[in-house]
Short mmCIF file of C-alpha atoms and ligand atoms in Angstrom, two decimals:
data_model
loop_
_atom_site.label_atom_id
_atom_site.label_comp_id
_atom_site.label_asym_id
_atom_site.label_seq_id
_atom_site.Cartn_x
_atom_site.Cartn_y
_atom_site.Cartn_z
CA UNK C 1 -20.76 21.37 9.40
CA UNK C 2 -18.06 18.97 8.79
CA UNK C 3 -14.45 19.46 8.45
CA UNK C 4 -14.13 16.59 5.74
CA UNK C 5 -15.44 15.09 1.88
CA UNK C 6 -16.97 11.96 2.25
CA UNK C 7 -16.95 8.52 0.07
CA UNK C 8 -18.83 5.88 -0.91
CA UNK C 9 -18.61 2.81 -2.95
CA UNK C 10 -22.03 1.38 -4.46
CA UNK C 11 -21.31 -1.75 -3.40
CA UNK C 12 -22.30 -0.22 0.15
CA UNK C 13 -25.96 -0.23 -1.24
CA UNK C 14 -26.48 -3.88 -1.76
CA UNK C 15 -29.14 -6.57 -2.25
CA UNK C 16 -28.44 -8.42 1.10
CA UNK C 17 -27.20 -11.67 -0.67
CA UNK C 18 -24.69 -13.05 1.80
CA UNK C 19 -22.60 -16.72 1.65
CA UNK C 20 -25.36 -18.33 3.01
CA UNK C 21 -28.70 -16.68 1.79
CA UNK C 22 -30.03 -14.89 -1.72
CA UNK C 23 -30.97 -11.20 -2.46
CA UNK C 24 -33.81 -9.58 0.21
CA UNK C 25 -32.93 -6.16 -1.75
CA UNK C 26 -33.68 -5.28 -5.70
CA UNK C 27 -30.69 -4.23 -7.26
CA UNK C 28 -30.17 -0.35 -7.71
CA UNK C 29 -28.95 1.11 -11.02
CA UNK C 30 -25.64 3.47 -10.57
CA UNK C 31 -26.98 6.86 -11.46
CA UNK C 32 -29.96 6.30 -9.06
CA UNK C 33 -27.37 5.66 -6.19
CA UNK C 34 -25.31 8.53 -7.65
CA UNK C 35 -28.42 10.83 -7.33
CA UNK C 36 -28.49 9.59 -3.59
CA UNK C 37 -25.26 9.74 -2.62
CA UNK C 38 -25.08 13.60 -3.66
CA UNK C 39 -28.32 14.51 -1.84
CA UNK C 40 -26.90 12.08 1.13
CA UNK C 41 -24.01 14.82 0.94
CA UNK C 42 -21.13 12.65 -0.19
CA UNK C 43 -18.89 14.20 -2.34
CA UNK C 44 -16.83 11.02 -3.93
CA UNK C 45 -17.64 7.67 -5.03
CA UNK C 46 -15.24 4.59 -4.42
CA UNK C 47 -15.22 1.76 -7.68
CA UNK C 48 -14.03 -1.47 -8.39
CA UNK C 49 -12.93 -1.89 -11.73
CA UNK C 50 -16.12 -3.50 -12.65
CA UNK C 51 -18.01 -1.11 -11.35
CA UNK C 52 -17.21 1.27 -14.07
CA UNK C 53 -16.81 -1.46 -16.87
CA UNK C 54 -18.88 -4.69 -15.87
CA UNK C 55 -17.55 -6.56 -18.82
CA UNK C 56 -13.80 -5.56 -18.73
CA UNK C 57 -12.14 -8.87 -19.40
CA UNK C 58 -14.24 -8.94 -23.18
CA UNK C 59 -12.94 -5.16 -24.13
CA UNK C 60 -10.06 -3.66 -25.41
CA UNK C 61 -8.31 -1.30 -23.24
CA UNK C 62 -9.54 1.73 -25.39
CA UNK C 63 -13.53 0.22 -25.38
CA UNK C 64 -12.54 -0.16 -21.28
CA UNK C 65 -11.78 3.66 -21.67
CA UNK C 66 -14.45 4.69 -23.48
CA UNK C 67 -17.00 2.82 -21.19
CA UNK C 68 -15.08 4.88 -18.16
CA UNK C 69 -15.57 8.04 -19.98
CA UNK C 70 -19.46 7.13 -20.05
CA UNK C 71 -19.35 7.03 -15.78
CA UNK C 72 -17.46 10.27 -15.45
CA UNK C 73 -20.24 11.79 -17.23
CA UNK C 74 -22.82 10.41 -15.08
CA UNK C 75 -20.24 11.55 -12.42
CA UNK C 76 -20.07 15.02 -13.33
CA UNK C 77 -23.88 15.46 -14.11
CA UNK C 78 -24.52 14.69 -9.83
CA UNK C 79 -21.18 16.69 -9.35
CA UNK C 80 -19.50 13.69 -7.55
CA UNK C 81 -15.75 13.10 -7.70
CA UNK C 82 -13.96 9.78 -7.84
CA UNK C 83 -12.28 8.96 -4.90
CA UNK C 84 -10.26 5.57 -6.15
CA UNK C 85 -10.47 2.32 -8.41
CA UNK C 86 -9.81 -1.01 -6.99
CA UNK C 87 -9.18 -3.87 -9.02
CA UNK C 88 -11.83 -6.75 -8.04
CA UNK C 89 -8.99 -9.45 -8.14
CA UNK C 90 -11.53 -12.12 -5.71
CA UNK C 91 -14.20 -12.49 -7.88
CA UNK C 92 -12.94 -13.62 -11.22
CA UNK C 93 -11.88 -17.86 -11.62
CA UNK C 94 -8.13 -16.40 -12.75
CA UNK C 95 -8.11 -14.84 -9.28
CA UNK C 96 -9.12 -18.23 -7.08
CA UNK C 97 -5.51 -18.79 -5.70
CA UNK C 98 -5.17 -15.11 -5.32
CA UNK C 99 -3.85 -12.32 -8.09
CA UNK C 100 -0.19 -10.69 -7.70
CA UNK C 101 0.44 -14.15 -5.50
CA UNK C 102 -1.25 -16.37 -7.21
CA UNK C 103 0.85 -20.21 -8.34
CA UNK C 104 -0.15 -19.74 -11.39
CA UNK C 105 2.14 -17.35 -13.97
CA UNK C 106 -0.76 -16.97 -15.88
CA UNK C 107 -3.30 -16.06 -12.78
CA UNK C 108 -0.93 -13.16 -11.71
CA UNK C 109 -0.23 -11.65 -15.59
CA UNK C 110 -4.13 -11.78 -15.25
CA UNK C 111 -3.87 -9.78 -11.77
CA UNK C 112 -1.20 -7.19 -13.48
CA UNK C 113 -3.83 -6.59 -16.22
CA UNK C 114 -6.71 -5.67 -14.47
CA UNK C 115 -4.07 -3.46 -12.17
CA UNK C 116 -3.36 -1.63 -15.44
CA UNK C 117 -7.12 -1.41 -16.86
CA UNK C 118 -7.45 -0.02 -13.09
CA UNK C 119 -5.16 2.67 -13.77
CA UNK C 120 -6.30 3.51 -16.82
CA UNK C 121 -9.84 4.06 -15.57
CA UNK C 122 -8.99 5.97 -12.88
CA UNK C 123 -7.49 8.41 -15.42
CA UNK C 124 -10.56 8.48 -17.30
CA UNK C 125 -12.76 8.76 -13.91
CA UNK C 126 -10.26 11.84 -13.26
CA UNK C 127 -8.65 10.17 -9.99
CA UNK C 128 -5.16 9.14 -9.33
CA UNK C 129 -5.24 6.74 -6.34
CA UNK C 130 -5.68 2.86 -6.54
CA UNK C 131 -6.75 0.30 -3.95
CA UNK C 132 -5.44 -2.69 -3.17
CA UNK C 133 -7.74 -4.76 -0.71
CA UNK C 134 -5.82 -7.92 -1.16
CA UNK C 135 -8.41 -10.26 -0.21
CA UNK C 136 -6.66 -13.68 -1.45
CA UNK C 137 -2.99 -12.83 -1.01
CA UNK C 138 -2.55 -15.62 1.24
CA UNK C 139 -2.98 -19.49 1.65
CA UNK C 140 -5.48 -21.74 2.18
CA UNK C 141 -2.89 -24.54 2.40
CA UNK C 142 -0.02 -23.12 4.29
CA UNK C 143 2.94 -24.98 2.18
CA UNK C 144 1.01 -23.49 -1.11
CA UNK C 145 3.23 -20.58 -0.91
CA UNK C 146 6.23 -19.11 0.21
CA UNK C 147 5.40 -16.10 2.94
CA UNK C 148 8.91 -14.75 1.45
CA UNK C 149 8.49 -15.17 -2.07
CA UNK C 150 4.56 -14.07 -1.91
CA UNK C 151 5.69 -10.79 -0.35
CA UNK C 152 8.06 -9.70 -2.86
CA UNK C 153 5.54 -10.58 -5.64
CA UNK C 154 3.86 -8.26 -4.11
CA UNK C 155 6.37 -5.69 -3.80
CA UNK C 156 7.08 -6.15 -7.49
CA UNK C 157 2.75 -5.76 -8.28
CA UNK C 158 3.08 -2.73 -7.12
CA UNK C 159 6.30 -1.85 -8.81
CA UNK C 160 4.76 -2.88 -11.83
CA UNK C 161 1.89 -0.23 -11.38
CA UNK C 162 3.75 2.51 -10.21
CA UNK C 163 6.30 1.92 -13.58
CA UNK C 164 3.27 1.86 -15.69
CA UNK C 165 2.13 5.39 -14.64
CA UNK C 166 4.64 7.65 -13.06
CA UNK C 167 2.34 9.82 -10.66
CA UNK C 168 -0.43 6.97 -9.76
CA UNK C 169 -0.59 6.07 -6.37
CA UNK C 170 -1.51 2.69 -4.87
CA UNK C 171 -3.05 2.40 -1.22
CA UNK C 172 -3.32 -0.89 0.01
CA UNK C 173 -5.74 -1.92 2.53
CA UNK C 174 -5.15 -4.68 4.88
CA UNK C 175 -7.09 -7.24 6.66
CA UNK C 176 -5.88 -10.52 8.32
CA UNK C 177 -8.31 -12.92 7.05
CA UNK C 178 -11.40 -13.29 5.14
CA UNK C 179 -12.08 -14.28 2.35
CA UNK C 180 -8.28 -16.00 2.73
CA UNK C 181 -6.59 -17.80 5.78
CA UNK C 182 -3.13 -16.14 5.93
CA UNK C 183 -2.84 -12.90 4.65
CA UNK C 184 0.62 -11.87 3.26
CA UNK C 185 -0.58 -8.38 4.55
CA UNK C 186 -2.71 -7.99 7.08
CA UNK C 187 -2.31 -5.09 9.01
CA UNK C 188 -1.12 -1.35 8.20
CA UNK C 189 2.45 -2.41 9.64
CA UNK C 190 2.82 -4.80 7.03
CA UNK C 191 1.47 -2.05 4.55
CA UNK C 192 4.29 0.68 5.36
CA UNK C 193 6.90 -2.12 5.26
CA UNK C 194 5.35 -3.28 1.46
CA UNK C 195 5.45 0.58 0.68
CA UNK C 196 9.34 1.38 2.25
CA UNK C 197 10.35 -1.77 0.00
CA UNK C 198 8.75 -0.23 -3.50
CA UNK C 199 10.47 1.64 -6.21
CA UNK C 200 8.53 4.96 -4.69
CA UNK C 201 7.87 4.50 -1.24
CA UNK C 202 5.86 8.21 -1.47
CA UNK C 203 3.76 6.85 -3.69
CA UNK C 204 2.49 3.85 -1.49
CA UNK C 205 0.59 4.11 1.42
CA UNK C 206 -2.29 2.55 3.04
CA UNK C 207 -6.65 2.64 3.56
CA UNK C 208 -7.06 1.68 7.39
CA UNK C 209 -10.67 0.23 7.92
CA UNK C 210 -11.83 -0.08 10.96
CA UNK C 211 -13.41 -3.40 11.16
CA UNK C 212 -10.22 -5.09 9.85
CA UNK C 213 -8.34 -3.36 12.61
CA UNK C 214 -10.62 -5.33 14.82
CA UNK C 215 -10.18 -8.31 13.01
CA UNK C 216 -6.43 -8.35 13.47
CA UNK C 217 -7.22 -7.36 17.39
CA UNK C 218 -5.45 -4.46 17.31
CA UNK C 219 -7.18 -0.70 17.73
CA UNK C 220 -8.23 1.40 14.53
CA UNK C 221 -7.43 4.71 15.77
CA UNK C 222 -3.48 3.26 16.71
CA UNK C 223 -3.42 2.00 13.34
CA UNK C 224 -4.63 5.10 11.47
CA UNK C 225 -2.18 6.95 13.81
CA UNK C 226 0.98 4.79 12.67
CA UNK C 227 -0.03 5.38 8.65
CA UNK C 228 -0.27 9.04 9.54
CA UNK C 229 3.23 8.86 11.09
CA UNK C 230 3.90 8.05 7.97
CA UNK C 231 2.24 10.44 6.26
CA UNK C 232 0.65 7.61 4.04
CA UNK C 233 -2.86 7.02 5.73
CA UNK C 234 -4.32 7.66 1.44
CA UNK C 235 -7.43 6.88 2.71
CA UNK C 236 -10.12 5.30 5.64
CA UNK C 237 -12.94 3.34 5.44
CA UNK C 238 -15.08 3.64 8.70
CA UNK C 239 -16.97 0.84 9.74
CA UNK C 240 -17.54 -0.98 12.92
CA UNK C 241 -17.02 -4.63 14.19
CA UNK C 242 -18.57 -6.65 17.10
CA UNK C 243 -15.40 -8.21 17.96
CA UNK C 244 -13.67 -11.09 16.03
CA UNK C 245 -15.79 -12.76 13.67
CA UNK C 246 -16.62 -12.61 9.70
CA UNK C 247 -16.33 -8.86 8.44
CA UNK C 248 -19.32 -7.06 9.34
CA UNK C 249 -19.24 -3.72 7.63
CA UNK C 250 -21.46 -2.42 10.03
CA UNK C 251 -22.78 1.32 10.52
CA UNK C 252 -19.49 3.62 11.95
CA UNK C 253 -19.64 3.44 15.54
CA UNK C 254 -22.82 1.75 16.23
CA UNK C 255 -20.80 -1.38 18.27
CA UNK C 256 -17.60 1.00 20.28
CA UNK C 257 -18.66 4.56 20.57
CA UNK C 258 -15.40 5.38 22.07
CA UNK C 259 -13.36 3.66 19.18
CA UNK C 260 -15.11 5.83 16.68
CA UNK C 261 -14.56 8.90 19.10
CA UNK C 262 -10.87 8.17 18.85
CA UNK C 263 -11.12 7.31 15.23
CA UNK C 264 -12.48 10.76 14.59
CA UNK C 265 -9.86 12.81 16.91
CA UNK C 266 -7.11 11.19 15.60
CA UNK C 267 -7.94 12.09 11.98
CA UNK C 268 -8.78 15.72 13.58
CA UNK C 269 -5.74 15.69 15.42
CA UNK C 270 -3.26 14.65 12.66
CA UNK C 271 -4.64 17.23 9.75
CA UNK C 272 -6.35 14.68 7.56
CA UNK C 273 -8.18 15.48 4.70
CA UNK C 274 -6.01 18.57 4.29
CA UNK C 275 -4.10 16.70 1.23
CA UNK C 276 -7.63 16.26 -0.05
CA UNK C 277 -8.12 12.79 1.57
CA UNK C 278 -11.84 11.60 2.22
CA UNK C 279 -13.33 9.99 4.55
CA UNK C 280 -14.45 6.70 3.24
CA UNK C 281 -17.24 4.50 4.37
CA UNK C 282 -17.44 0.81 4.05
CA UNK C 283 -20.74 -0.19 5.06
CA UNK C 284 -23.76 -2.75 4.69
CA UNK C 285 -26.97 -2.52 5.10
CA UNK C 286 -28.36 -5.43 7.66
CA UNK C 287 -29.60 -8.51 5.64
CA UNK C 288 -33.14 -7.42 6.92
CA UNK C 289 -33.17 -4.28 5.95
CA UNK C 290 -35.87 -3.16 3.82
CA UNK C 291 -35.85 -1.92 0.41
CA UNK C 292 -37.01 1.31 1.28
CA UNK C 293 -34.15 1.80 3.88
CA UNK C 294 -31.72 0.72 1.69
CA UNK C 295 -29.66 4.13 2.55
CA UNK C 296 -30.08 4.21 6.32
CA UNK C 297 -26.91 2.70 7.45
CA UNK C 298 -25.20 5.24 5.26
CA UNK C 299 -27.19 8.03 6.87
CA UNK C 300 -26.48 6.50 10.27
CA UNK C 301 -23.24 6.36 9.78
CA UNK C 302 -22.47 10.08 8.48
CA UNK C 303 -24.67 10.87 11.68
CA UNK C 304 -22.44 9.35 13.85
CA UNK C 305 -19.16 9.97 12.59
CA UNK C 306 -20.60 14.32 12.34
CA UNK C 307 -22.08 13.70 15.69
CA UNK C 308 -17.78 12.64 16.93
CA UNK C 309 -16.75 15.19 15.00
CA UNK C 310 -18.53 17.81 17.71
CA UNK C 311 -17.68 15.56 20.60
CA UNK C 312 -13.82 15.83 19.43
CA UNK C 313 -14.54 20.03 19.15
CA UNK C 314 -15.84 20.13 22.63
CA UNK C 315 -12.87 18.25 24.12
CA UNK C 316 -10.76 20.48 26.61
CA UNK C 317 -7.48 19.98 25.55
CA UNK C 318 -5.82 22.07 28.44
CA UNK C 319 -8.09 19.83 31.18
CA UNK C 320 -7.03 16.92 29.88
CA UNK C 321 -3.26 18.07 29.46
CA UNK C 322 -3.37 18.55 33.12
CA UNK C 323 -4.70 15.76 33.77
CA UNK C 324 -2.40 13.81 32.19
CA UNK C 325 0.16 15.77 33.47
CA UNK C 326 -0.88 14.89 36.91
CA UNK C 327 -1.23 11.12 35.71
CA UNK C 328 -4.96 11.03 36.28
CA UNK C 329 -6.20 8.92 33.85
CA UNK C 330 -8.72 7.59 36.00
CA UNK C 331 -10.64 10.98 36.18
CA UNK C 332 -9.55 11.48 31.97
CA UNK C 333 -11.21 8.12 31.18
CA UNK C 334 -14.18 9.19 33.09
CA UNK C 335 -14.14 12.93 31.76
CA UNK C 336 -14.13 11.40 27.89
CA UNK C 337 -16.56 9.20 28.97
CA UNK C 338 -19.07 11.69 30.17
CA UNK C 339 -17.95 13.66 26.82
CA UNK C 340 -19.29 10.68 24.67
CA UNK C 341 -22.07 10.09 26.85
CA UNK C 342 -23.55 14.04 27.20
CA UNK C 343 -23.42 13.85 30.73
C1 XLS J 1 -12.95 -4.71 1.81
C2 XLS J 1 -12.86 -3.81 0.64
C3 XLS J 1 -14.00 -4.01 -0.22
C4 XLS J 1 -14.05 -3.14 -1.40
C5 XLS J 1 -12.81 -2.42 -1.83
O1 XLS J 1 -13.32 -4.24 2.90
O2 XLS J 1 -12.92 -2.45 1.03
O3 XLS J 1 -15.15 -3.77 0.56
O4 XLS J 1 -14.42 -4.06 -2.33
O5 XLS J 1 -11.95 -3.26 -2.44
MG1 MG J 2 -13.15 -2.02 2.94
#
């Protein structure tokens, strides 16, 4: 039995259409991935904005509400929660040179606006948490933008969202490259400076996923560890990464068992999910999966990460205190080892 709610977004149940090949999935309706989610035993769904209302930039901001109040009833009939809204600010042509950093005045009033609509819908979905995966804060063409000037629009985004509701919170979550060249914000570092810099520093804090951890080099345990210093680790999504390439959102802890061992301790170690946190997934489904597995990896993964969960139980604290004590990593290495391993 796990300690923790779970998450979900439905894009993590996808067609298989990457940048270089078409759909090898059909498309699955909402409610029939809401049905599956709940039986999957996830308590929460993730959104973009345009999950809830496809056809935002036509509506009014009290049609946009009344669409949202549609998906919280679809919500409430499986029993799920809402976990967060993210505004899709990659997608749309106003957001091709980026959204809150964007050249163009025009580009980042569009970026505040779909910030706001965010809001609003996550007020309708009953939710008070916003994400902010920033994918094209950053250049293409280096001289496009000023790295100073791009991070205090950025500061002032966020300002602008926490002014517009007083007790929303906005979690950003970093990664170094991908879709964009140079990220303005790539790593959970730069995510707790951004949030020290706002107009409510409490109210800022950070998602850590894994494989963006990996893309930046660095380790996603350390870097969940540093937003918990901070108590603003808002939320996680747990993936996994074979090393430094295009963003895989593959299965949690499928490529680095002992990442996702140390992934799991140091959210058991640190008291997350008492503040009602979840533990978000961001997976995909392999390109060649079939329709009929369409849910596997999100199976898998909840396998895994339940399967750590026990490993992290089992671990002798005192042993290893002595051990460390005496210096002995050697024999602790080995001792976790033979922990993950069931040997
Ligand atoms: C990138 C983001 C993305 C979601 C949330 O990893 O999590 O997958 O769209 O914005
Ligand atoms: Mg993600």
């Amino acid at each position: 039995m796990s300690q923790f709610k779970f998450s979900v977004g439905p894009w993590n149940v996808h067609t298989g259409a990457d940048s270089y090949g078409p759909e090898t999935r059909k498309a699955i309706d909402l409610e029939t991935k809401f049905a599956r989610f709940r039986e999957l035993g996830f308590d929460a769904v993730q959104f973009h904005d345009d999950d809830v209302v496809p056809n935002m930039n036509d509506l009014t901001e009290e049609q946009i509400k009344a669409e949202a109040r549609k998906v919280k009833a679809l919500l409430d009939k499986y029993g799920l929660k809402a976990e967060f809204v993210a505004p899709r600010l990659w997608m749309d042509p106003h957001t091709t040179d980026g959204g809150y950093t964007s050249t163009s005045k025009e580009d980042r009033e569009f970026a505040m606006w779909r910030s706001y609509r965010s809001i609003d819908i996550a007020r309708e979905l009953g939710c008070d948490l916003i994400v902010l995966w920033l994918a094209r804060e950053g250049t293409l063409c280096a001289e496009a933008k000023s790295p100073v000037e791009a991070t205090r629009q950025l500061v002032e985004a966020i300002n602008g969202m926490l002014r517009y509701d007083d007790s929303i919170r906005v979690c950003i979550e970093p990664k170094p490259n991908e879709p964009i060249d140079r990220s303005f914000c790539g790593t959970i570092g730069h995510v707790m400076a951004v949030s020290a810099a706002t107009i409510d520093p409490k109210r800022v804090g950070g998602n850590l996923e894994s494989a963006h951890a990996v893309l930046a080099g660095l380790d996603p345990a350390n870097e969940m560890g540093f937003a918990l210093a901070f108590g603003k680790l808002f939320t996680v999504h747990m993936n996994d990464q074979n090393g430094i390439r295009y963003d895989q959102d593959k299965s949690f802890g499928v490529e680095n068992l002992r990442s996702a061992f140390n992934q799991v301790k140091v959210l058991m170690d640190n008291g997350y999910g008492q503040n009602g946190e979840y533990v978000g997934l961001d997976v995909k489904a392999m390109r060649t999966t079939s329709d009929e597995d369409s849910y596997e990896h999100l199976k898998n993964s909840l396998a895994i990460f339940k399967a750590m969960e026990e490993k992290v139980k089992k671990y002798d604290r005192a042993y290893a205190d002595e051990l460390i004590r005496e210096k002995k990593f050697e024999q602790l290495e080995m001792y976790v080892m033979k922990l993950i391993m069931g040997i």
